[in-house]
Amino acid sequence: MSTQVYERVALIGLGLIASSMFWAMKRAGLAGEVTGYARSSETRDTARRIGLCDRVCDTAREAVADADLVVLCVPVGAMGPVMEEIAPVLKPGATVSDVGSVKRHVIDAVQPHIPEGVHFVPAHPLAGTEHSGPESGFAELFDNRWSLLVPVEGTDPEATARLRALWEGMGANVDEMDADHHDLVLAVTSHTPHLIAYTMVGVADDLRRVTDSEVIKYSAAGFRDFTRIAASDPTMWRDVFLTNKDATLEILGRFTEELFALQRAIRTGDGEHLHDYFTRTRAIRRGIIEAGQDTDAPDFGRSLKK
Ligand code: NAP
């Protein structure tokens, strides 16, 4: 029995997410032919060398012509221009999706260019690493992770169901969510934590009394985890904050209030406040492990990933 979900899939942008999708689709035989396009000839050459995609094309239009599914895997800020570029050659009945970390902005930038008779089903896999580029992907990235589908008004349920089957075939659990709610949830679970990690590493870098070599040599688990997150791709994260402005500022405001409350508790020696707070947050970590979204191993299961 064939598990093929789409005959032809085109991946635009060939970084961590696209390359992981390619290997995951191949693992399960979900697509007949996968074409790919990346902006730089260097990335296209690398893709050809490592066998990433059945066919690597020199233009985005060439890659999407005849595709039944086109997935935009470029930084959020590039989604609109890329969509505008490919719109004239899309096959009637094809589905366009994306993997962007922000949904309202992508929908506003992409939807106006979707031609009549082409479906648009935005998506966001909640899986990643701090690595980027065509060689960073691996087939297991989406296993047991969530992928959120964010269908826009009027989306054909058949097109959404088919994309769901693809993500499930790549190992993900799939949920549907409204775009604004998605952006708020992700501001809490991903975007603001990244900003805090960037800040903490920046502070350590600025602290001249603690030398660089000391920061690296005595790097304890807390700081080490921050540095891993703060090593994420600068272009991707710049775009996330520029395009999920309201939700990130809302969560940052709340974060700052809590930080001041903890600061006051430290100053006034309010151990009870600190203990109660840390007890509450510890329960969240347990919940994440019980939900199978991380492991209890000392390295948080990261050795399993590339
Ligand atoms: P990546 O590894 O940095 O790859 C990005 C790809 O997009 C590269 O092939 C790059 O081409 C291409 N690209 C960059 N700017 C472009 C432009 N202006 N026009 C055309 N192509 C352009 O990125 P990624 O981590 O796979 O992320 C891709 C998308 O997935 C982003 O929207 C991100 O928000 C989302 N996402 C990321 C993660 C994560 O943890 N990394 C998780 C979930 C979703 P060149 O190589 O030729 O420069």
XYZ file of C-alpha atoms and ligand atoms in Angstrom:
354
model
C 0.000 0.000 0.000
C 1.405 3.365 -0.986
C 1.696 6.027 1.706
C 2.152 8.778 -0.874
C 0.202 11.911 0.045
C 1.321 14.235 -2.769
C 2.743 13.359 -6.143
C 4.968 16.437 -6.367
C 6.167 18.636 -3.515
C 8.264 21.809 -3.899
C 10.349 23.158 -1.022
C 11.285 26.829 -1.311
C 14.243 27.616 0.952
C 16.525 24.698 1.802
C 17.473 25.160 5.446
C 16.885 23.210 8.659
C 13.131 22.828 8.298
C 13.002 22.106 4.549
C 15.830 19.579 4.707
C 14.229 17.835 7.686
C 10.926 17.725 5.780
C 12.675 16.196 2.783
C 14.310 13.406 4.816
C 11.090 12.792 6.776
C 9.027 12.585 3.554
C 11.553 10.173 2.051
C 11.587 8.034 5.192
C 7.857 7.414 4.884
C 7.427 7.605 1.089
C 5.026 10.536 1.381
C 5.903 12.294 -1.885
C 6.587 11.117 -5.428
C 9.065 13.798 -6.448
C 10.429 16.617 -4.275
C 11.901 19.673 -5.981
C 13.823 22.360 -4.131
C 15.041 25.899 -4.547
C 17.301 28.092 -2.412
C 18.305 31.687 -3.006
C 22.079 31.197 -3.164
C 23.915 28.999 -5.644
C 26.081 27.857 -2.735
C 23.088 26.336 -0.930
C 21.785 24.805 -4.176
C 25.204 23.227 -4.814
C 25.321 21.819 -1.292
C 21.817 20.401 -1.721
C 22.829 18.689 -4.967
C 25.981 17.301 -3.351
C 24.160 15.736 -0.371
C 21.136 14.509 -2.345
C 18.742 16.948 -0.713
C 15.686 16.959 -3.027
C 15.133 14.793 -6.083
C 15.681 17.848 -8.257
C 17.258 21.177 -7.229
C 16.121 24.029 -9.490
C 17.829 27.316 -10.269
C 14.625 29.350 -9.999
C 11.690 29.210 -7.600
C 9.266 29.227 -10.532
C 10.871 26.147 -12.053
C 10.650 24.344 -8.705
C 6.929 25.020 -8.161
C 5.632 24.454 -11.704
C 3.576 21.205 -11.570
C 3.846 20.925 -7.775
C 0.770 19.692 -5.884
C 2.150 21.123 -2.652
C 4.479 24.112 -2.311
C 5.992 24.729 1.124
C 7.594 28.114 1.810
C 10.543 27.427 4.141
C 12.202 30.870 4.106
C 12.460 33.443 6.945
C 9.121 35.026 7.834
C 10.057 38.387 6.289
C 10.767 36.741 2.910
C 7.457 34.837 2.591
C 5.480 37.601 0.824
C 8.053 38.417 -1.890
C 8.681 34.707 -2.571
C 4.943 34.066 -2.890
C 4.556 37.001 -5.284
C 7.357 35.586 -7.409
C 5.870 32.071 -7.764
C 2.167 32.981 -7.966
C 1.894 33.189 -11.806
C 3.112 29.618 -12.388
C 1.240 27.683 -9.687
C -0.827 24.723 -10.863
C -4.607 25.087 -10.408
C -5.708 22.957 -7.449
C -2.257 23.087 -5.829
C -1.822 23.839 -2.120
C 0.583 26.460 -0.789
C 1.751 26.091 2.804
C 4.564 27.531 4.903
C 6.469 26.702 8.082
C 6.945 30.243 9.432
C 7.210 30.790 13.182
C 4.707 33.679 13.061
C 1.289 33.208 11.463
C -0.698 36.475 11.273
C 2.077 38.301 9.424
C 2.664 35.417 7.001
C -1.050 35.166 6.228
C -1.292 38.931 5.600
C 1.818 38.863 3.374
C 1.067 35.685 1.407
C -2.706 35.464 1.020
C -3.140 38.470 -1.296
C -0.906 36.699 -3.849
C -2.695 33.314 -3.761
C -4.286 32.829 -7.195
C -7.895 31.745 -7.696
C -8.150 27.940 -7.484
C -5.020 27.512 -5.322
C -5.416 26.517 -1.652
C -3.527 28.150 1.188
C -2.967 26.246 4.434
C -0.401 27.925 6.723
C 1.457 25.662 9.159
C 4.119 25.777 11.853
C 6.064 22.749 13.101
C 7.052 23.263 16.742
C 10.421 21.627 16.282
C 13.867 22.993 15.656
C 17.457 23.168 16.735
C 19.929 26.033 16.917
C 21.485 24.814 13.643
C 20.545 26.102 10.221
C 21.279 25.485 6.559
C 20.830 22.563 4.143
C 23.072 20.166 6.063
C 21.369 20.620 9.430
C 18.187 18.657 8.747
C 17.340 15.120 9.846
C 14.334 12.851 9.371
C 13.484 12.543 13.084
C 13.122 16.285 13.775
C 9.308 16.222 13.809
C 8.810 12.882 15.570
C 6.311 13.322 18.406
C 6.478 17.128 18.056
C 3.444 19.284 17.363
C 2.742 20.811 14.005
C 0.058 23.492 14.056
C -2.149 24.074 11.022
C -3.682 27.537 10.765
C -6.244 27.356 7.940
C -7.512 30.710 6.735
C -11.187 31.488 6.246
C -12.626 29.590 3.307
C -9.807 27.021 3.128
C -10.941 23.771 1.504
C -11.173 21.167 4.333
C -9.889 18.556 1.870
C -6.646 20.535 1.350
C -6.221 20.889 5.124
C -6.831 17.162 5.682
C -4.215 16.259 3.101
C -1.599 18.520 4.669
C -2.457 17.015 8.058
C -1.780 13.548 6.607
C 1.631 14.744 5.386
C 2.645 16.113 8.800
C 1.374 12.996 10.571
C 3.348 10.905 8.082
C 6.454 12.935 9.002
C 5.938 11.880 12.630
C 4.222 14.993 14.010
C 1.082 15.365 16.109
C -1.219 17.862 14.416
C -3.546 20.494 15.862
C -5.423 23.389 14.297
C -5.296 26.890 15.734
C -6.379 30.432 14.947
C -3.520 32.706 13.765
C -3.712 35.318 16.541
C -3.940 32.673 19.235
C -0.978 30.880 17.664
C 1.116 34.048 17.800
C 0.288 34.635 21.478
C 1.003 31.024 22.478
C 4.322 31.076 20.616
C 5.263 34.429 22.164
C 5.025 32.673 25.559
C 6.575 29.321 24.684
C 9.245 30.298 22.177
C 9.683 33.916 21.127
C 10.073 35.634 24.514
C 12.284 32.817 25.929
C 14.586 33.291 22.951
C 14.766 37.034 23.593
C 15.591 36.401 27.258
C 18.332 33.949 26.266
C 19.793 36.454 23.793
C 19.750 39.071 26.574
C 21.414 36.855 29.193
C 24.214 35.875 26.862
C 24.593 39.528 25.844
C 24.845 40.555 29.526
C 27.555 37.960 30.174
C 29.390 39.219 27.128
C 29.212 42.801 28.436
C 30.460 41.924 31.914
C 34.092 42.742 31.530
C 34.915 41.782 35.129
C 34.133 38.188 34.177
C 36.470 37.323 31.368
C 35.363 35.538 28.208
C 37.434 32.511 29.074
C 35.806 32.289 32.523
C 32.345 32.466 30.995
C 33.210 29.571 28.711
C 35.303 27.524 31.133
C 32.918 27.685 34.099
C 29.767 27.719 32.024
C 27.158 26.074 34.268
C 24.030 24.353 33.011
C 21.811 27.440 33.208
C 24.073 29.650 31.111
C 24.978 26.805 28.748
C 21.310 26.289 27.921
C 20.939 30.001 27.249
C 23.941 30.000 24.887
C 22.474 27.119 22.896
C 19.240 29.037 22.324
C 21.123 32.297 21.686
C 23.078 30.596 18.881
C 19.899 30.408 16.749
C 19.822 31.973 13.291
C 19.924 35.819 13.530
C 17.853 36.435 10.367
C 15.071 34.082 11.398
C 14.827 35.583 14.878
C 15.056 39.184 13.720
C 12.042 38.479 11.501
C 10.136 36.744 14.318
C 10.382 39.792 16.590
C 9.644 42.296 13.827
C 6.521 40.372 12.788
C 5.146 39.153 16.153
C 5.520 42.541 17.769
C 2.293 42.906 19.760
C 2.242 39.457 21.357
C 5.954 39.566 22.197
C 5.672 43.033 23.769
C 2.632 41.894 25.770
C 4.488 38.869 27.186
C 7.676 40.874 27.760
C 5.639 43.386 29.796
C 4.352 40.583 32.008
C 7.833 39.104 32.255
C 9.272 42.421 33.412
C 6.608 42.733 36.139
C 7.416 39.248 37.447
C 11.129 39.988 37.314
C 10.626 43.115 39.439
C 8.575 41.098 41.956
C 11.372 38.522 42.239
C 13.948 41.306 42.476
C 12.005 42.793 45.401
C 11.738 39.364 47.067
C 15.528 38.965 46.866
C 16.131 42.503 48.201
C 13.721 42.078 51.137
C 14.821 38.516 51.877
C 11.361 37.082 51.143
C 12.399 33.417 50.888
C 8.816 32.213 51.035
C 7.940 34.120 47.873
C 10.977 32.713 46.043
C 10.314 29.155 47.225
C 6.632 29.257 46.278
C 7.481 30.685 42.871
C 10.117 28.060 42.092
C 7.790 25.270 43.276
C 5.138 26.442 40.837
C 7.572 26.633 37.901
C 9.052 23.220 38.673
C 5.613 21.666 38.096
C 5.588 23.069 34.541
C 8.828 21.230 33.748
C 7.296 17.993 35.040
C 4.254 18.571 32.850
C 6.440 18.964 29.739
C 8.272 15.697 30.458
C 4.995 13.870 31.170
C 3.623 15.159 27.840
C 6.628 13.555 26.095
C 7.929 16.913 24.807
C 11.371 16.514 26.432
C 13.290 13.924 28.452
C 14.515 13.973 32.010
C 18.087 13.163 30.921
C 20.742 15.572 32.238
C 21.371 16.897 28.727
C 17.618 17.249 28.151
C 17.826 14.632 25.404
C 19.850 16.899 23.156
C 22.444 14.227 22.408
C 19.713 12.491 20.421
C 19.571 15.436 18.046
C 22.153 16.600 15.559
P 17.470 28.279 7.587
O 18.068 26.959 7.959
O 18.202 29.518 7.947
O 17.152 28.290 6.011
C 16.497 29.357 5.404
C 16.414 29.147 3.905
O 15.706 30.257 3.337
C 17.762 29.085 3.191
O 17.725 28.107 2.188
C 17.899 30.478 2.587
O 18.609 30.460 1.364
C 16.468 30.849 2.270
N 16.280 32.314 2.283
C 16.681 33.185 3.245
N 16.310 34.438 2.928
C 15.676 34.365 1.742
C 15.090 35.336 0.900
N 15.071 36.638 1.232
N 14.530 34.898 -0.259
C 14.576 33.599 -0.606
N 15.113 32.636 0.181
C 15.663 33.021 1.319
O 16.008 28.451 8.212
P 15.019 27.412 8.923
O 15.459 27.248 10.341
O 14.812 26.218 8.075
O 13.706 28.311 8.969
C 12.842 28.426 7.856
C 11.467 28.869 8.341
O 11.006 27.931 9.323
C 11.457 30.240 9.001
O 10.315 30.944 8.596
C 11.349 29.931 10.482
O 10.624 30.932 11.177
C 10.597 28.604 10.483
N 10.869 27.711 11.609
C 12.142 27.572 12.093
C 12.365 26.732 13.175
C 13.755 26.584 13.747
O 13.916 26.215 14.913
N 14.805 26.827 12.988
C 11.322 25.993 13.742
C 10.044 26.115 13.189
C 9.828 26.977 12.121
P 20.204 30.551 1.301
O 20.720 29.347 2.041
O 20.492 30.492 -0.127
O 20.566 31.828 1.984
